[in-house]
GROMACS .gro file of C-alpha atoms in nm:
model
  215
    1UNK     CA    1  10.817   6.016   9.476
    2UNK     CA    2  10.968   6.052   9.857
    3UNK     CA    3  11.228   6.323   9.962
    4UNK     CA    4  11.502   6.175  10.242
    5UNK     CA    5  11.593   6.395  10.479
    6UNK     CA    6  11.904   6.448  10.706
    7UNK     CA    7  11.885   6.536  10.955
    8UNK     CA    8  11.998   6.580  11.364
    9UNK     CA    9  11.691   6.760  11.614
   10UNK     CA   10  11.957   6.986  11.699
   11UNK     CA   11  12.049   7.117  11.377
   12UNK     CA   12  11.876   7.560  11.356
   13UNK     CA   13  11.890   7.495  10.992
   14UNK     CA   14  11.754   7.158  10.969
   15UNK     CA   15  11.405   7.334  11.073
   16UNK     CA   16  11.445   7.634  10.889
   17UNK     CA   17  11.475   7.391  10.571
   18UNK     CA   18  11.165   7.240  10.748
   19UNK     CA   19  10.988   7.548  10.636
   20UNK     CA   20  11.110   7.596  10.318
   21UNK     CA   21  11.073   7.299  10.190
   22UNK     CA   22  10.718   7.350  10.361
   23UNK     CA   23  10.689   7.700  10.143
   24UNK     CA   24  10.814   7.500   9.832
   25UNK     CA   25  10.567   7.274   9.847
   26UNK     CA   26  10.273   7.444   9.943
   27UNK     CA   27  10.020   7.433   9.531
   28UNK     CA   28  10.289   7.209   9.387
   29UNK     CA   29  10.156   6.968   9.169
   30UNK     CA   30  10.234   6.583   9.327
   31UNK     CA   31  10.238   6.703   9.658
   32UNK     CA   32   9.986   6.499   9.824
   33UNK     CA   33  10.237   6.207   9.667
   34UNK     CA   34  10.518   6.286   9.878
   35UNK     CA   35  10.697   6.085  10.072
   36UNK     CA   36  10.924   6.254  10.332
   37UNK     CA   37  11.123   6.053  10.543
   38UNK     CA   38  11.406   6.206  10.832
   39UNK     CA   39  11.710   6.041  10.840
   40UNK     CA   40  12.025   6.041  11.124
   41UNK     CA   41  12.340   6.215  11.132
   42UNK     CA   42  12.448   6.295  11.456
   43UNK     CA   43  12.628   6.690  11.434
   44UNK     CA   44  12.790   6.552  11.783
   45UNK     CA   45  12.867   6.177  11.754
   46UNK     CA   46  13.101   6.230  12.058
   47UNK     CA   47  12.880   6.377  12.277
   48UNK     CA   48  12.844   6.266  12.661
   49UNK     CA   49  12.425   6.014  12.678
   50UNK     CA   50  12.376   6.274  12.918
   51UNK     CA   51  12.483   6.532  12.651
   52UNK     CA   52  12.692   6.906  12.842
   53UNK     CA   53  12.629   7.214  12.954
   54UNK     CA   54  12.516   7.467  12.661
   55UNK     CA   55  12.735   7.752  12.772
   56UNK     CA   56  13.029   7.510  12.758
   57UNK     CA   57  12.964   7.370  12.410
   58UNK     CA   58  12.945   7.623  12.269
   59UNK     CA   59  13.295   7.751  12.435
   60UNK     CA   60  13.398   7.423  12.248
   61UNK     CA   61  13.261   7.479  11.941
   62UNK     CA   62  13.308   7.787  11.908
   63UNK     CA   63  13.556   7.985  12.098
   64UNK     CA   64  13.408   8.304  12.223
   65UNK     CA   65  13.116   8.380  12.350
   66UNK     CA   66  13.120   8.714  12.051
   67UNK     CA   67  13.221   8.379  11.759
   68UNK     CA   68  12.869   8.235  11.945
   69UNK     CA   69  12.664   8.475  11.935
   70UNK     CA   70  12.789   8.578  11.576
   71UNK     CA   71  12.684   8.269  11.417
   72UNK     CA   72  12.404   8.230  11.594
   73UNK     CA   73  12.235   8.571  11.550
   74UNK     CA   74  12.243   8.433  11.148
   75UNK     CA   75  12.069   8.174  11.241
   76UNK     CA   76  11.821   8.378  11.446
   77UNK     CA   77  11.811   8.589  11.157
   78UNK     CA   78  11.709   8.296  10.878
   79UNK     CA   79  11.454   8.247  11.095
   80UNK     CA   80  11.274   8.476  11.161
   81UNK     CA   81  11.186   8.491  10.810
   82UNK     CA   82  11.041   8.146  10.792
   83UNK     CA   83  10.778   8.250  11.121
   84UNK     CA   84  11.060   8.085  11.329
   85UNK     CA   85  11.156   8.274  11.680
   86UNK     CA   86  11.396   8.137  11.796
   87UNK     CA   87  11.473   8.047  12.194
   88UNK     CA   88  11.858   8.022  12.161
   89UNK     CA   89  11.870   8.227  12.554
   90UNK     CA   90  11.599   7.944  12.635
   91UNK     CA   91  11.848   7.609  12.602
   92UNK     CA   92  12.039   7.493  12.902
   93UNK     CA   93  12.192   7.169  12.756
   94UNK     CA   94  12.342   6.999  12.415
   95UNK     CA   95  12.161   6.681  12.423
   96UNK     CA   96  12.265   6.397  12.248
   97UNK     CA   97  12.045   6.351  12.011
   98UNK     CA   98  12.088   5.949  11.945
   99UNK     CA   99  11.762   5.894  12.134
  100UNK     CA  100  11.559   6.173  11.940
  101UNK     CA  101  11.631   5.972  11.657
  102UNK     CA  102  11.534   5.668  11.769
  103UNK     CA  103  11.217   5.822  11.803
  104UNK     CA  104  11.136   5.984  11.484
  105UNK     CA  105  11.226   5.621  11.388
  106UNK     CA  106  10.976   5.472  11.595
  107UNK     CA  107  10.754   5.766  11.451
  108UNK     CA  108  10.737   5.673  11.108
  109UNK     CA  109  10.669   5.310  11.140
  110UNK     CA  110  10.294   5.531  11.294
  111UNK     CA  111  10.280   5.795  10.998
  112UNK     CA  112  10.377   6.043  11.220
  113UNK     CA  113  10.731   6.098  11.213
  114UNK     CA  114  10.683   6.464  11.024
  115UNK     CA  115  10.473   6.568  11.309
  116UNK     CA  116  10.727   6.407  11.555
  117UNK     CA  117  11.002   6.583  11.363
  118UNK     CA  118  10.794   6.933  11.402
  119UNK     CA  119  10.761   6.864  11.810
  120UNK     CA  120  11.119   6.789  11.830
  121UNK     CA  121  11.245   7.079  11.659
  122UNK     CA  122  10.979   7.340  11.923
  123UNK     CA  123  11.057   7.107  12.232
  124UNK     CA  124  11.450   7.214  12.121
  125UNK     CA  125  11.358   7.546  12.019
  126UNK     CA  126  11.143   7.746  12.127
  127UNK     CA  127  11.086   7.540  12.472
  128UNK     CA  128  11.403   7.544  12.553
  129UNK     CA  129  11.378   7.159  12.659
  130UNK     CA  130  11.634   6.884  12.682
  131UNK     CA  131  11.530   6.677  12.352
  132UNK     CA  132  11.787   6.426  12.541
  133UNK     CA  133  11.585   6.314  12.828
  134UNK     CA  134  11.342   6.039  12.750
  135UNK     CA  135  11.053   6.194  12.921
  136UNK     CA  136  11.128   6.522  12.686
  137UNK     CA  137  11.069   6.319  12.415
  138UNK     CA  138  10.778   6.070  12.570
  139UNK     CA  139  10.562   6.456  12.543
  140UNK     CA  140  10.681   6.586  12.219
  141UNK     CA  141  10.619   6.240  12.033
  142UNK     CA  142  10.241   6.333  12.237
  143UNK     CA  143  10.271   6.635  12.046
  144UNK     CA  144  10.317   6.476  11.741
  145UNK     CA  145  10.041   6.181  11.786
  146UNK     CA  146  10.155   5.925  11.949
  147UNK     CA  147  10.083   5.769  12.266
  148UNK     CA  148  10.279   5.882  12.546
  149UNK     CA  149  10.296   5.552  12.741
  150UNK     CA  150  10.405   5.384  12.423
  151UNK     CA  151  10.645   5.602  12.323
  152UNK     CA  152  10.858   5.605  12.668
  153UNK     CA  153  10.870   5.212  12.693
  154UNK     CA  154  11.021   5.246  12.331
  155UNK     CA  155  11.216   5.437  12.456
  156UNK     CA  156  11.393   5.291  12.701
  157UNK     CA  157  11.469   4.970  12.557
  158UNK     CA  158  11.793   4.959  12.251
  159UNK     CA  159  11.576   4.948  11.968
  160UNK     CA  160  11.680   5.092  11.662
  161UNK     CA  161  12.032   5.245  11.800
  162UNK     CA  162  12.257   5.017  11.580
  163UNK     CA  163  12.039   5.138  11.297
  164UNK     CA  164  12.087   5.488  11.363
  165UNK     CA  165  12.435   5.482  11.406
  166UNK     CA  166  12.460   5.292  11.115
  167UNK     CA  167  12.247   5.549  10.912
  168UNK     CA  168  12.478   5.818  11.020
  169UNK     CA  169  12.783   5.629  10.884
  170UNK     CA  170  12.655   5.555  10.621
  171UNK     CA  171  12.525   5.928  10.569
  172UNK     CA  172  12.909   6.025  10.648
  173UNK     CA  173  13.035   5.744  10.392
  174UNK     CA  174  12.841   5.910  10.171
  175UNK     CA  175  13.048   6.252  10.155
  176UNK     CA  176  12.698   6.403  10.422
  177UNK     CA  177  12.921   6.685  10.650
  178UNK     CA  178  12.638   6.883  10.715
  179UNK     CA  179  12.315   6.926  10.705
  180UNK     CA  180  12.035   6.900  10.600
  181UNK     CA  181  12.066   6.775  10.338
  182UNK     CA  182  11.804   6.646  10.127
  183UNK     CA  183  11.824   6.371   9.843
  184UNK     CA  184  11.529   6.324   9.583
  185UNK     CA  185  11.433   5.938   9.492
  186UNK     CA  186  11.742   5.860   9.606
  187UNK     CA  187  11.932   6.002   9.344
  188UNK     CA  188  11.984   6.403   9.351
  189UNK     CA  189  12.139   6.568   9.682
  190UNK     CA  190  12.033   6.897   9.781
  191UNK     CA  191  12.231   7.015  10.102
  192UNK     CA  192  12.154   7.330  10.303
  193UNK     CA  193  11.867   7.502  10.372
  194UNK     CA  194  11.813   7.647  10.043
  195UNK     CA  195  11.576   7.901   9.988
  196UNK     CA  196  11.204   7.784   9.813
  197UNK     CA  197  11.254   7.863   9.485
  198UNK     CA  198  11.564   7.624   9.464
  199UNK     CA  199  11.394   7.336   9.677
  200UNK     CA  200  11.122   7.378   9.402
  201UNK     CA  201  11.343   7.358   9.089
  202UNK     CA  202  11.492   7.027   9.257
  203UNK     CA  203  11.110   6.897   9.285
  204UNK     CA  204  11.036   6.952   8.951
  205UNK     CA  205  11.381   6.782   8.810
  206UNK     CA  206  11.272   6.526   9.017
  207UNK     CA  207  10.970   6.390   8.926
  208UNK     CA  208  11.051   6.499   8.552
  209UNK     CA  209  11.252   6.140   8.530
  210UNK     CA  210  11.017   6.012   8.811
  211UNK     CA  211  10.683   6.040   8.541
  212UNK     CA  212  10.883   5.911   8.302
  213UNK     CA  213  11.076   5.585   8.423
  214UNK     CA  214  10.881   5.310   8.245
  215UNK     CA  215  10.595   5.109   8.451
   0.00000   0.00000   0.00000
């Protein structure tokens, strides 16, 4: 069975959704045969390549510091329930995420995509690192099991840029407007960072149909 997760590397709910998926998979029959693939969705596709000062970004997106604080307090509370100590105050810049999505495709080639996704979430949300910076990305890739030098060389090129942009567009054309969005076996969509019990029910439904397929 396969799960495709449309997400962005700067989406806190995607980090929370990852943790909830992991909880849903604990002791789940067939989890060892599950394929998980992280798919590209950019929350800010028009973000400048160099990113933007975090404070300016929040003012642009939410209007006032009070509005931003109310939203992120809710996210922080949900994160704490999943053991995630979000460090929003440590984030100085909001990056353009296309390089991080290119990196995830590169990691998928080497069977390390989920580990690198975890490293990216931790780098940004826990350590406040600028994951729009190629060297930061390469360091995160190394934490996820990739060769840092080879990763940096890859990032300096342009491979997968068009594929990432096309995947983002395809997601929007398919009706995905927010992330995370979990797609089970290419058929069942589960939007949002749903509770583990909801994910388990969807897993059961998808597995039953998969098992019933001929051949």
